[in-house]
PDB file of C-alpha atoms in Angstrom:
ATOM      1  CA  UNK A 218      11.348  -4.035 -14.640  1.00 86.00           C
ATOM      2  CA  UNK A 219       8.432  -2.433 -13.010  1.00 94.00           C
ATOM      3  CA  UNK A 220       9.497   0.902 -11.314  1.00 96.00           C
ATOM      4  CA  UNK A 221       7.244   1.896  -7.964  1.00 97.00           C
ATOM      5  CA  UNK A 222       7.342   5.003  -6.255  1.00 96.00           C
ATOM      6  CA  UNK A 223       4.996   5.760  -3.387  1.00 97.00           C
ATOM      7  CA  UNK A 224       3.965   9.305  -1.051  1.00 96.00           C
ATOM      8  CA  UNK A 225       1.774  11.513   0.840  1.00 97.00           C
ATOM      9  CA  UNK A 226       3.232  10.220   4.150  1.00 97.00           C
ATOM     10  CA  UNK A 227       3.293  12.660   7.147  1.00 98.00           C
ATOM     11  CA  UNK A 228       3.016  13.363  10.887  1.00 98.00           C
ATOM     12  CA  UNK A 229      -0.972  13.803  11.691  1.00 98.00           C
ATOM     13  CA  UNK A 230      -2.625  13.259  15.249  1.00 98.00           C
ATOM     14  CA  UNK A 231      -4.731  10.827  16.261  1.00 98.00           C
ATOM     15  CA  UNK A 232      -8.080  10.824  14.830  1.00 98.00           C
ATOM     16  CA  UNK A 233      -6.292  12.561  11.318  1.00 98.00           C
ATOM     17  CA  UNK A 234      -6.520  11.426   7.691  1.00 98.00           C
ATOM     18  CA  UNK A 235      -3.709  10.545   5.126  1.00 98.00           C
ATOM     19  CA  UNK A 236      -4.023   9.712   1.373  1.00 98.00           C
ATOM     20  CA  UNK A 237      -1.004   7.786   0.276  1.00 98.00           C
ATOM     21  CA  UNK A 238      -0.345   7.464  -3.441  1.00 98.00           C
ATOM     22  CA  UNK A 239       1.782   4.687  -5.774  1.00 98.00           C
ATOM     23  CA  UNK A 240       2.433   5.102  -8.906  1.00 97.00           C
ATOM     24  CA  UNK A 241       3.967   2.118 -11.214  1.00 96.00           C
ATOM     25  CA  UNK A 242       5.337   2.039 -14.107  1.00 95.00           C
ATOM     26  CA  UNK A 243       6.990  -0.457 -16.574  1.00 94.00           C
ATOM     27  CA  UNK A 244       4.477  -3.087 -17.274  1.00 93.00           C
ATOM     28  CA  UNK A 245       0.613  -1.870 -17.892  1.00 94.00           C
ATOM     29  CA  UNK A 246      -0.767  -1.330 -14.819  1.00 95.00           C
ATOM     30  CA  UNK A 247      -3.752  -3.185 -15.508  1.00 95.00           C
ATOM     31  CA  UNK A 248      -1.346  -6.958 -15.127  1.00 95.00           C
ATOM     32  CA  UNK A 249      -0.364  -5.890 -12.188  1.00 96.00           C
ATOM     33  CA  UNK A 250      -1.403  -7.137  -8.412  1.00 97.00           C
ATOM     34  CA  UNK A 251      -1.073  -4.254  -5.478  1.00 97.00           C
ATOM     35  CA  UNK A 252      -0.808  -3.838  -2.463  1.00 97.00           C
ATOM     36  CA  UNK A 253       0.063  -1.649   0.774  1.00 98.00           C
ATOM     37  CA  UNK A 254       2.500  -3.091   3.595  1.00 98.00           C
ATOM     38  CA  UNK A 255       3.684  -1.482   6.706  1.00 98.00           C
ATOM     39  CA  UNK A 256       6.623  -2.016   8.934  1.00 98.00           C
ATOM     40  CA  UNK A 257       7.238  -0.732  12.247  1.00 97.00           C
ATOM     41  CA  UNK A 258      10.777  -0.403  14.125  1.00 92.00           C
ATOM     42  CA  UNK A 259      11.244  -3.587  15.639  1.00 94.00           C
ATOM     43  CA  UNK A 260       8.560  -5.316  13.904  1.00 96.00           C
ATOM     44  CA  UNK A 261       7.952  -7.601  10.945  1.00 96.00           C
ATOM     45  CA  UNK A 262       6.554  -6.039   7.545  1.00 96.00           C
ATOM     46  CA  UNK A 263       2.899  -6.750   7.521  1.00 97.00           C
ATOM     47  CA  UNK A 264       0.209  -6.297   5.012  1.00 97.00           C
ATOM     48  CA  UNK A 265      -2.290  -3.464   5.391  1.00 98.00           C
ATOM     49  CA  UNK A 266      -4.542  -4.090   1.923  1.00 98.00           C
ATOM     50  CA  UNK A 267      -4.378  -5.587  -1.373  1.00 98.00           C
ATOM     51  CA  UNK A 268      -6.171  -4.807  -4.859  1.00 98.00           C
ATOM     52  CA  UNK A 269      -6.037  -7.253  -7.340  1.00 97.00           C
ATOM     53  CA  UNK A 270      -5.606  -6.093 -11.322  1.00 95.00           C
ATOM     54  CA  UNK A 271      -9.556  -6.404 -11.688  1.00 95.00           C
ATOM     55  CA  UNK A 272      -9.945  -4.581  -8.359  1.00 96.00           C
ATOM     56  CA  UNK A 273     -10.742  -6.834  -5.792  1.00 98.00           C
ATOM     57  CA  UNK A 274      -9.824  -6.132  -2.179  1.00 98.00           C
ATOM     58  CA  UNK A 275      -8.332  -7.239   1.142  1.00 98.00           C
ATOM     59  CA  UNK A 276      -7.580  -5.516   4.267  1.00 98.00           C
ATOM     60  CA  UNK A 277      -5.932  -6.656   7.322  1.00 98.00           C
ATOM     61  CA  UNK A 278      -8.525  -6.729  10.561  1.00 98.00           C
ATOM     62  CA  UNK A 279      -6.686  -3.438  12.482  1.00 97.00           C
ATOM     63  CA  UNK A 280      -7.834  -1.053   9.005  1.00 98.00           C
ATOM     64  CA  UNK A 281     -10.765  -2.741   8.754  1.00 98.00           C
ATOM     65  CA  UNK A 282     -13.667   0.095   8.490  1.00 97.00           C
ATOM     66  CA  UNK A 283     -10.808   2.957   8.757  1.00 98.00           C
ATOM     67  CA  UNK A 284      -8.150   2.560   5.427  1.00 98.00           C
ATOM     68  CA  UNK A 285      -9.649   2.026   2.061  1.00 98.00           C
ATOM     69  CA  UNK A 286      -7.730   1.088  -0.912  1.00 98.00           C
ATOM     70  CA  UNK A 287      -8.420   1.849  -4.534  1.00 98.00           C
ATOM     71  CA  UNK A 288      -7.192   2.170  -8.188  1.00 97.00           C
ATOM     72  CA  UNK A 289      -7.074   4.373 -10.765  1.00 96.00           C
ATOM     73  CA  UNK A 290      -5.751   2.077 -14.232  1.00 93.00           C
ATOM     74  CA  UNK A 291      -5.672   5.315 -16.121  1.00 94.00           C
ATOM     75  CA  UNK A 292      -3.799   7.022 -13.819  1.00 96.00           C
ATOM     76  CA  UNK A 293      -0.978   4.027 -12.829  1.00 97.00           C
ATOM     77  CA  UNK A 294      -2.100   5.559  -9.677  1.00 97.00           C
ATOM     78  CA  UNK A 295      -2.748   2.879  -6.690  1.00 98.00           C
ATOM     79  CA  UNK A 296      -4.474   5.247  -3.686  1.00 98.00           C
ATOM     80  CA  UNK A 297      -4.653   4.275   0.325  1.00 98.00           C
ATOM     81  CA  UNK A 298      -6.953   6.569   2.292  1.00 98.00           C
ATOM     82  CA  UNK A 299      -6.228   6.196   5.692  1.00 98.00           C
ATOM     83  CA  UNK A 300      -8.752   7.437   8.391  1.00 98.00           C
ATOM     84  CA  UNK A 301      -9.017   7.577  12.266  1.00 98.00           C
ATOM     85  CA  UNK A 302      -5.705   7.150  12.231  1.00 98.00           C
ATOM     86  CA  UNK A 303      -4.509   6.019  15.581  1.00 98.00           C
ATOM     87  CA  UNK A 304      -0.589   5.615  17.053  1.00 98.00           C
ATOM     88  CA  UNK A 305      -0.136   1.921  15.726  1.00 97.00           C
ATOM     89  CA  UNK A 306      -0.595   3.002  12.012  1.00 98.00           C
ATOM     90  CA  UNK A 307       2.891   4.880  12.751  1.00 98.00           C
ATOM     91  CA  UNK A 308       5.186   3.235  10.780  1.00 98.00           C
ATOM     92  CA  UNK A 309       6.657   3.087   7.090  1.00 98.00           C
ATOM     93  CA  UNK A 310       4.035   2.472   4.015  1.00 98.00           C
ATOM     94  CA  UNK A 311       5.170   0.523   1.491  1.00 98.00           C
ATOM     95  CA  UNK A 312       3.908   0.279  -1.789  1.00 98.00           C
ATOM     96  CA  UNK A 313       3.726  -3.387  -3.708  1.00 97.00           C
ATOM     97  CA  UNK A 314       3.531  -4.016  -7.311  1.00 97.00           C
ATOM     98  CA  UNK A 315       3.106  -7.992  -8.678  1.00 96.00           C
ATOM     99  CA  UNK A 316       2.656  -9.148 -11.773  1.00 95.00           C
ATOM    100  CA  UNK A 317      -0.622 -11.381 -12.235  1.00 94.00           C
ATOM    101  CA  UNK A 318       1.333 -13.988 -14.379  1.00 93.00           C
ATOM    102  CA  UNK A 319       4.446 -14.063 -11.394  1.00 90.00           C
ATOM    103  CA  UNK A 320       4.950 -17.371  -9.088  1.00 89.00           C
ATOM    104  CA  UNK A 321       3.871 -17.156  -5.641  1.00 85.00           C
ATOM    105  CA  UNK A 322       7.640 -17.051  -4.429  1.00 85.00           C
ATOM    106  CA  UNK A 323       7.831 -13.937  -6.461  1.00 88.00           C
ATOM    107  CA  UNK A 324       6.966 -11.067  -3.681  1.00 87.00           C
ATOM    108  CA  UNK A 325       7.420  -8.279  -6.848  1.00 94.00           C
ATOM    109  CA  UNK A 326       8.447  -4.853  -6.275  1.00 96.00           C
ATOM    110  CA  UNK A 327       8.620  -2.487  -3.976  1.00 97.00           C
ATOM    111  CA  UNK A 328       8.940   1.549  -3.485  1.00 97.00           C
ATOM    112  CA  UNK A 329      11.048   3.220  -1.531  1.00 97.00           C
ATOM    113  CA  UNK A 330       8.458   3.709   1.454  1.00 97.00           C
ATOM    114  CA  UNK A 331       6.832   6.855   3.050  1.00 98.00           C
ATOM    115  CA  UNK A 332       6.832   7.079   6.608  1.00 98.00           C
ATOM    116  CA  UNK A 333       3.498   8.021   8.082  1.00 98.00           C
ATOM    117  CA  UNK A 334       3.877   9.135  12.120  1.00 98.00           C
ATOM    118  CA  UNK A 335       0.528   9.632  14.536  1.00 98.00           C
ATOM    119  CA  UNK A 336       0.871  11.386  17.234  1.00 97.00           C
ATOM    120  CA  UNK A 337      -1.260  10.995  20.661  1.00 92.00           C
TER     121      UNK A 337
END
């Protein structure tokens, strides 16, 4: 129903910067919720940042001041810039894509994930 595909992962060292990209597709862009999760080997998927349809965001405390999320409706383009990247951002970026009319047991869709890797 609503097709995600996500990129611009890579292996960077410490201190580096990464701009991840998600596109969507499917449903206009502009009803749809994102986000940006991460998962880790051996740990639990957690959320990085969110923008809602209208552009509002969130951001967990350990981006705070260093990621920034943003959108582009024209572009079905949903953009993380990631900065100061330090060795606990390694892990895979996943893109999210909700609907703003789906249930709150509805977690949406997801893309395929791009692995992101910093180095010491």
């Amino acid at each position: 129903q609503v097709h995600v595909v996500e990129s611009g992962g890579g292996l960077v060292q410490a201190g580096g910067s990464l701009r991840l990209s998600c596109a969507a597709s499917g449903r206009p862009f502009s009803m749809l919720n994102m986000g940006w999760y991460r998962q880790a080997p051996g740990n639990q998927r957690e959320l990085v940042a969110i923008i809602s349809n209208i552009g509002i965001t969130n951001y967990a405390d350990s981006v705070k001041g260093r990621f920034s999320i943003s959108r582009d409706n024209a572009k079905n383009t949903m953009y993380l810039q990631m900065n100061s990247l330090i060795p606990e951002d390694t892990a895979v970026y996943y893109c999210n894509a909700r609907l703003v009319t789906a249930v709150t047991s509805d977690w949406g869709y997801w893309g395929q994930g791009t692995q992101v890797t910093v180095s010491s």
